[in-house]
Amino acid sequence: MRARRIIPAVDAHCEGLPVRVVTGGVPPMPGETMEERRQWFIENSDDLRTLLMCEPRGHGSLSGAILQPSTRDDADWGVLFIEVTGVLPMCGAGTMAVATVLVETGMVEVEEPYTTIRLDVPIGVITATVRVQDGRAESVTIENVPSFAHSYGSTVDVPGYGEVTYDVAFGGNFYAFVDLDDLGIPFAPESRGRIEEAGKAIMAAVNEHAPPVHPVSGFSGCNHVVFRAPGSDARRTRHVLINHPGWLDRSPGGTGTSAKMAQLHGQVELGLDTDFVNESFIGTSFTGRLIDTTTVGGLDAVVPTVTGRSWLTAMGQYLLDPADPFPAGYTV
């Protein structure tokens, strides 16, 4: 066996979304914060992301996380969230998968019935409370960053679709929310291709004409579109989530669930301490709750929690043969 690089990882899935958690083989990155490390990684080590996420070792619907020492004394681990399309500031499903991996591999001190883990991520510190039974992570509840509604009833001209009405909210990433009925596309498996194409078109139009900007961090751009299915309400929503550049998220979306609750709260449809069930295209779900109100850069905001489940699927080492013609992977 020849290997120029060996990367140990634990694979899991969070309510259907495959997540590859890199547990070693990556030295501590420069930077005083995880956001600085994120920027350094993008500029200096992005070939590692594509090696792990893209073919032939990965695929277009794979998420991932790279564990790092925390940059803070009050956090247990640092995390960078990676995907085929880039390095995210936050990923709710990825956070749940990371917490599950940390518990079930013994990388944190485990207590029953609850183990609390603090994760240093680019968007801030995320607290994950893992419900543990007989050493196994039964579920994970994350307390996410303050989330807020950005705009309601905006319109944009989308080539091929005409004028589309959408709301925008932030839950760790920006999301555009569109009613699927408005496009005349059925909420059905056979509509997947049409929904993905619509998501790409709307995403591009929003970012061209009115890209949202976080009032404090300056983070900008909308890389997620949520299509709400008919029959959804403020207590239970079915949806299709399309991520940049146009792949369908298998999970319900943790930051998306937070953004959706912020949107509903701003419309006075969802109050504090009320369960909200967010169901994915494949029928899995996250349960969210709003536990407090706050402000972000002068905007009304809420503090969300999101609960979901993850399962380990594999443990292994990913190799880079020195003669491999695709040392950074590839996409087609």
Short mmCIF file of C-alpha atoms in Angstrom, two decimals:
data_model
loop_
_atom_site.label_atom_id
_atom_site.label_comp_id
_atom_site.label_asym_id
_atom_site.label_seq_id
_atom_site.Cartn_x
_atom_site.Cartn_y
_atom_site.Cartn_z
CA MET A 1 0.00 0.00 0.00
CA ARG A 2 1.29 3.44 -0.96
CA ALA A 3 -0.17 6.54 0.64
CA ARG A 4 1.01 10.13 0.55
CA ARG A 5 -1.69 11.01 3.04
CA ILE A 6 -3.88 9.02 5.45
CA ILE A 7 -7.03 10.68 6.83
CA PRO A 8 -9.01 8.82 9.55
CA ALA A 9 -12.73 9.54 9.60
CA VAL A 10 -16.04 8.30 10.95
CA ASP A 11 -19.00 8.31 8.58
CA ALA A 12 -22.50 8.87 9.90
CA HIS A 13 -25.86 10.04 8.67
CA CYS A 14 -28.11 12.57 10.33
CA GLU A 15 -31.75 11.90 9.50
CA GLY A 16 -30.61 10.70 6.07
CA LEU A 17 -27.85 13.21 5.30
CA PRO A 18 -24.46 11.46 4.98
CA VAL A 19 -21.78 13.23 7.05
CA ARG A 20 -18.05 12.37 7.06
CA VAL A 21 -16.38 13.43 10.32
CA VAL A 22 -12.59 13.75 10.02
CA THR A 23 -11.12 12.76 13.37
CA GLY A 24 -7.37 13.09 12.66
CA GLY A 25 -4.66 13.53 10.09
CA VAL A 26 -5.21 17.30 9.83
CA PRO A 27 -2.82 19.52 11.83
CA PRO A 28 -4.18 22.51 13.75
CA MET A 29 -4.81 25.34 11.31
CA PRO A 30 -3.59 28.91 11.78
CA GLY A 31 -6.09 31.38 13.17
CA GLU A 32 -7.27 32.81 16.48
CA THR A 33 -10.91 31.95 15.74
CA MET A 34 -12.61 29.18 13.79
CA GLU A 35 -13.74 31.79 11.24
CA GLU A 36 -10.09 32.75 10.70
CA ARG A 37 -9.25 29.07 10.33
CA ARG A 38 -12.13 28.69 7.87
CA GLN A 39 -10.72 31.49 5.72
CA TRP A 40 -7.20 30.06 5.94
CA PHE A 41 -8.49 26.62 4.95
CA ILE A 42 -10.35 28.04 1.93
CA GLU A 43 -7.26 29.89 0.76
CA ASN A 44 -4.60 27.26 1.53
CA SER A 45 -6.06 23.77 1.94
CA ASP A 46 -9.24 23.52 -0.10
CA ASP A 47 -7.86 20.51 -1.99
CA LEU A 48 -8.35 18.49 1.21
CA ARG A 49 -12.06 19.37 1.16
CA THR A 50 -12.43 18.27 -2.45
CA LEU A 51 -10.33 15.14 -1.85
CA LEU A 52 -12.73 14.03 0.91
CA MET A 53 -16.05 15.31 -0.44
CA CYS A 54 -15.84 14.88 -4.21
CA GLU A 55 -15.58 11.74 -6.28
CA PRO A 56 -14.07 9.17 -6.18
CA ARG A 57 -14.09 9.18 -2.34
CA GLY A 58 -17.25 11.23 -1.95
CA HIS A 59 -20.30 12.31 -3.91
CA GLY A 60 -22.47 15.33 -4.63
CA SER A 61 -24.78 14.89 -1.61
CA LEU A 62 -22.07 14.38 1.03
CA SER A 63 -21.49 16.70 3.99
CA GLY A 64 -18.48 16.65 6.25
CA ALA A 65 -16.76 18.09 9.29
CA ILE A 66 -13.10 18.43 10.24
CA LEU A 67 -12.32 18.29 13.95
CA GLN A 68 -9.78 20.78 15.25
CA PRO A 69 -8.57 21.88 18.67
CA SER A 70 -10.84 24.63 19.92
CA THR A 71 -9.62 28.22 19.69
CA ARG A 72 -11.49 28.93 22.95
CA ASP A 73 -11.06 27.77 26.53
CA ASP A 74 -14.82 27.30 26.96
CA ALA A 75 -15.31 24.80 24.08
CA ASP A 76 -14.45 21.12 23.74
CA TRP A 77 -13.64 20.90 20.02
CA GLY A 78 -13.36 23.14 17.01
CA VAL A 79 -15.22 22.18 13.83
CA LEU A 80 -15.02 23.18 10.17
CA PHE A 81 -18.02 22.15 8.06
CA ILE A 82 -17.18 21.07 4.51
CA GLU A 83 -19.28 20.11 1.49
CA VAL A 84 -18.73 19.51 -2.20
CA THR A 85 -19.49 23.18 -2.75
CA GLY A 86 -17.41 24.85 -0.04
CA VAL A 87 -16.79 25.49 3.67
CA LEU A 88 -19.91 26.48 5.60
CA PRO A 89 -20.05 28.81 8.63
CA MET A 90 -22.49 26.40 10.30
CA CYS A 91 -24.31 23.12 9.64
CA GLY A 92 -27.00 21.88 12.03
CA ALA A 93 -27.11 18.29 10.76
CA GLY A 94 -23.32 18.23 10.70
CA THR A 95 -23.21 19.41 14.31
CA MET A 96 -25.56 16.59 15.37
CA ALA A 97 -23.41 14.06 13.52
CA VAL A 98 -20.22 15.43 15.12
CA ALA A 99 -21.73 15.26 18.62
CA THR A 100 -22.88 11.67 18.01
CA VAL A 101 -19.43 10.65 16.76
CA LEU A 102 -17.70 12.31 19.73
CA VAL A 103 -19.90 10.42 22.19
CA GLU A 104 -19.87 7.02 20.52
CA THR A 105 -16.10 7.02 19.92
CA GLY A 106 -15.28 8.26 23.43
CA MET A 107 -13.67 11.50 22.23
CA VAL A 108 -15.47 13.39 24.99
CA GLU A 109 -16.25 12.42 28.56
CA VAL A 110 -19.65 10.74 28.39
CA GLU A 111 -22.31 11.14 31.06
CA GLU A 112 -25.78 9.60 31.15
CA PRO A 113 -28.53 10.51 30.59
CA TYR A 114 -27.14 13.73 29.03
CA THR A 115 -23.72 14.75 27.77
CA THR A 116 -23.15 18.42 27.02
CA ILE A 117 -20.62 19.31 24.33
CA ARG A 118 -19.57 22.84 23.36
CA LEU A 119 -18.37 23.19 19.78
CA ASP A 120 -16.31 26.11 18.48
CA VAL A 121 -17.54 26.71 14.91
CA PRO A 122 -17.05 29.63 12.47
CA ILE A 123 -20.41 31.23 13.32
CA GLY A 124 -19.87 31.01 17.12
CA VAL A 125 -20.11 28.48 19.96
CA ILE A 126 -22.81 25.83 19.58
CA THR A 127 -23.95 23.78 22.59
CA ALA A 128 -25.00 20.21 21.80
CA THR A 129 -26.85 18.20 24.44
CA VAL A 130 -26.68 14.50 23.66
CA ARG A 131 -29.22 12.13 25.19
CA VAL A 132 -27.23 8.99 26.04
CA GLN A 133 -28.47 5.53 26.94
CA ASP A 134 -26.10 2.59 27.48
CA GLY A 135 -23.29 4.59 25.90
CA ARG A 136 -25.24 5.28 22.74
CA ALA A 137 -26.26 8.72 21.50
CA GLU A 138 -30.05 8.51 21.18
CA SER A 139 -30.59 12.10 20.02
CA VAL A 140 -28.86 15.48 19.89
CA THR A 141 -30.32 18.88 20.73
CA ILE A 142 -28.34 21.88 19.56
CA GLU A 143 -28.81 25.43 20.79
CA ASN A 144 -28.18 27.36 17.63
CA VAL A 145 -27.02 30.92 17.02
CA PRO A 146 -29.59 33.73 17.21
CA SER A 147 -31.80 33.51 14.13
CA PHE A 148 -33.87 36.20 12.50
CA ALA A 149 -36.23 37.01 9.67
CA HIS A 150 -34.49 39.11 7.06
CA SER A 151 -37.35 39.99 4.68
CA TYR A 152 -40.91 39.03 3.80
CA GLY A 153 -42.75 39.03 0.50
CA SER A 154 -39.80 39.96 -1.68
CA THR A 155 -40.10 39.31 -5.40
CA VAL A 156 -37.52 38.51 -8.03
CA ASP A 157 -37.73 37.78 -11.73
CA VAL A 158 -36.40 34.27 -12.31
CA PRO A 159 -35.67 33.23 -15.90
CA GLY A 160 -38.03 30.44 -16.89
CA TYR A 161 -40.29 30.96 -13.85
CA GLY A 162 -41.36 34.59 -13.99
CA GLU A 163 -41.85 36.67 -10.85
CA VAL A 164 -41.27 34.57 -7.71
CA THR A 165 -42.30 35.65 -4.21
CA TYR A 166 -40.02 34.62 -1.33
CA ASP A 167 -39.09 35.28 2.29
CA VAL A 168 -35.51 35.27 3.61
CA ALA A 169 -34.40 34.25 7.11
CA PHE A 170 -31.09 33.44 8.82
CA GLY A 171 -30.43 30.43 11.05
CA GLY A 172 -26.65 30.11 10.70
CA ASN A 173 -26.96 30.40 6.91
CA PHE A 174 -29.41 32.44 4.80
CA TYR A 175 -32.47 30.68 3.36
CA ALA A 176 -35.03 31.75 0.76
CA PHE A 177 -38.50 30.30 1.43
CA VAL A 178 -40.88 29.67 -1.47
CA ASP A 179 -44.27 27.94 -1.58
CA LEU A 180 -43.99 25.02 -3.99
CA ASP A 181 -47.59 25.56 -5.10
CA ASP A 182 -46.61 28.97 -6.47
CA LEU A 183 -44.45 27.22 -9.06
CA GLY A 184 -47.04 24.60 -9.95
CA ILE A 185 -44.63 21.76 -9.14
CA PRO A 186 -46.03 18.74 -7.22
CA PHE A 187 -44.40 17.67 -3.94
CA ALA A 188 -43.53 14.19 -5.21
CA PRO A 189 -40.39 12.07 -5.84
CA GLU A 190 -40.83 12.32 -9.61
CA SER A 191 -40.57 16.13 -9.30
CA ARG A 192 -37.07 16.05 -7.85
CA GLY A 193 -35.30 17.21 -11.02
CA ARG A 194 -37.73 20.06 -11.59
CA ILE A 195 -37.40 21.19 -7.97
CA GLU A 196 -33.60 21.14 -8.12
CA GLU A 197 -33.60 23.23 -11.30
CA ALA A 198 -36.04 25.72 -9.76
CA GLY A 199 -33.89 25.96 -6.63
CA LYS A 200 -30.76 26.73 -8.65
CA ALA A 201 -32.56 29.37 -10.69
CA ILE A 202 -34.11 31.13 -7.67
CA MET A 203 -30.84 31.01 -5.73
CA ALA A 204 -28.96 32.63 -8.62
CA ALA A 205 -31.62 35.32 -9.07
CA VAL A 206 -31.72 36.24 -5.37
CA ASN A 207 -27.92 36.47 -5.17
CA GLU A 208 -27.77 38.58 -8.33
CA HIS A 209 -30.47 41.07 -7.41
CA ALA A 210 -30.73 41.14 -3.58
CA PRO A 211 -28.11 39.06 -1.73
CA PRO A 212 -28.86 39.13 2.03
CA VAL A 213 -26.17 40.39 4.38
CA HIS A 214 -25.77 39.58 8.08
CA PRO A 215 -25.91 42.87 10.02
CA VAL A 216 -23.07 41.96 12.37
CA SER A 217 -20.71 39.45 10.73
CA GLY A 218 -21.13 40.72 7.18
CA PHE A 219 -21.70 37.15 5.97
CA SER A 220 -23.66 37.41 2.73
CA GLY A 221 -25.36 35.35 0.07
CA CYS A 222 -28.24 32.90 -0.06
CA ASN A 223 -27.06 29.36 -0.79
CA HIS A 224 -30.24 27.52 0.27
CA VAL A 225 -33.80 27.51 -1.05
CA VAL A 226 -36.65 25.85 0.87
CA PHE A 227 -39.80 24.86 -1.01
CA ARG A 228 -42.74 24.48 1.37
CA ALA A 229 -45.16 21.66 0.53
CA PRO A 230 -48.95 22.13 0.47
CA GLY A 231 -50.66 21.49 3.81
CA SER A 232 -47.74 22.81 5.89
CA ASP A 233 -48.43 25.06 8.86
CA ALA A 234 -46.68 26.65 11.82
CA ARG A 235 -46.55 23.41 13.82
CA ARG A 236 -45.51 20.93 11.11
CA THR A 237 -43.94 21.69 7.76
CA ARG A 238 -42.97 19.42 4.89
CA HIS A 239 -40.40 20.83 2.51
CA VAL A 240 -37.70 20.30 -0.09
CA LEU A 241 -34.34 21.90 0.70
CA ILE A 242 -32.02 22.70 -2.21
CA ASN A 243 -28.42 23.61 -1.39
CA HIS A 244 -25.87 25.39 -3.58
CA PRO A 245 -25.22 24.72 -6.38
CA GLY A 246 -28.36 22.58 -6.69
CA TRP A 247 -28.34 19.37 -4.65
CA LEU A 248 -31.26 18.13 -2.58
CA ASP A 249 -30.60 17.88 1.16
CA ARG A 250 -31.69 14.54 2.57
CA SER A 251 -31.97 15.91 6.12
CA PRO A 252 -34.55 18.48 7.28
CA GLY A 253 -31.74 21.04 7.68
CA GLY A 254 -30.73 22.26 11.13
CA THR A 255 -29.92 25.86 10.24
CA GLY A 256 -32.90 25.79 7.88
CA THR A 257 -35.20 24.68 10.70
CA SER A 258 -33.85 27.57 12.81
CA ALA A 259 -34.42 30.04 9.98
CA LYS A 260 -37.93 28.71 9.38
CA MET A 261 -38.86 29.15 13.05
CA ALA A 262 -37.49 32.71 12.99
CA GLN A 263 -39.63 33.41 9.93
CA LEU A 264 -42.75 31.99 11.60
CA HIS A 265 -42.05 33.86 14.84
CA GLY A 266 -41.73 37.13 12.93
CA GLN A 267 -45.15 36.45 11.40
CA VAL A 268 -46.55 35.83 14.92
CA GLU A 269 -47.36 32.23 13.98
CA LEU A 270 -44.91 30.42 16.29
CA GLY A 271 -44.35 31.39 19.92
CA LEU A 272 -41.71 30.43 22.44
CA ASP A 273 -41.55 26.95 24.00
CA THR A 274 -43.67 25.37 21.28
CA ASP A 275 -42.62 22.29 19.30
CA PHE A 276 -42.19 22.76 15.56
CA VAL A 277 -41.67 19.65 13.40
CA ASN A 278 -39.78 20.15 10.14
CA GLU A 279 -40.03 17.18 7.77
CA SER A 280 -37.60 16.49 4.93
CA PHE A 281 -38.31 15.31 1.39
CA ILE A 282 -37.51 11.70 2.45
CA GLY A 283 -39.77 11.83 5.53
CA THR A 284 -37.21 12.32 8.32
CA SER A 285 -37.72 15.23 10.71
CA PHE A 286 -36.14 17.63 13.18
CA THR A 287 -38.06 19.06 16.13
CA GLY A 288 -37.35 22.70 16.89
CA ARG A 289 -38.27 25.05 19.73
CA LEU A 290 -37.72 28.74 20.32
CA ILE A 291 -36.43 29.28 23.85
CA ASP A 292 -35.77 33.02 23.99
CA THR A 293 -35.82 36.31 22.12
CA THR A 294 -32.87 38.59 21.49
CA THR A 295 -31.58 41.05 18.90
CA VAL A 296 -28.95 40.83 16.16
CA GLY A 297 -27.62 44.11 14.85
CA GLY A 298 -30.83 45.86 15.84
CA LEU A 299 -33.08 43.18 14.30
CA ASP A 300 -35.51 41.12 16.37
CA ALA A 301 -34.17 37.59 16.70
CA VAL A 302 -34.87 34.31 18.47
CA VAL A 303 -32.76 31.62 20.13
CA PRO A 304 -33.65 28.22 18.61
CA THR A 305 -33.01 24.65 19.63
CA VAL A 306 -33.19 21.77 17.15
CA THR A 307 -33.33 18.05 17.99
CA GLY A 308 -32.46 15.21 15.65
CA ARG A 309 -30.75 11.81 15.44
CA SER A 310 -27.58 10.44 13.87
CA TRP A 311 -26.25 6.96 13.25
CA LEU A 312 -22.67 5.83 12.62
CA THR A 313 -22.27 4.00 9.31
CA ALA A 314 -18.52 3.40 8.87
CA MET A 315 -15.07 3.96 10.33
CA GLY A 316 -12.04 4.05 8.09
CA GLN A 317 -9.03 5.78 6.62
CA TYR A 318 -9.05 7.71 3.38
CA LEU A 319 -5.85 7.45 1.38
CA LEU A 320 -4.08 9.50 -1.27
CA ASP A 321 -1.85 7.35 -3.45
CA PRO A 322 1.10 9.39 -4.78
CA ALA A 323 0.26 8.22 -8.31
CA ASP A 324 -3.46 9.08 -8.09
CA PRO A 325 -4.38 11.24 -11.11
CA PHE A 326 -7.05 13.00 -9.02
CA PRO A 327 -5.24 14.24 -5.88
CA ALA A 328 -8.03 16.77 -5.21
CA GLY A 329 -10.90 14.58 -6.40
CA TYR A 330 -13.16 15.63 -9.24
CA THR A 331 -16.72 16.60 -10.12
CA VAL A 332 -18.63 15.97 -13.34
#
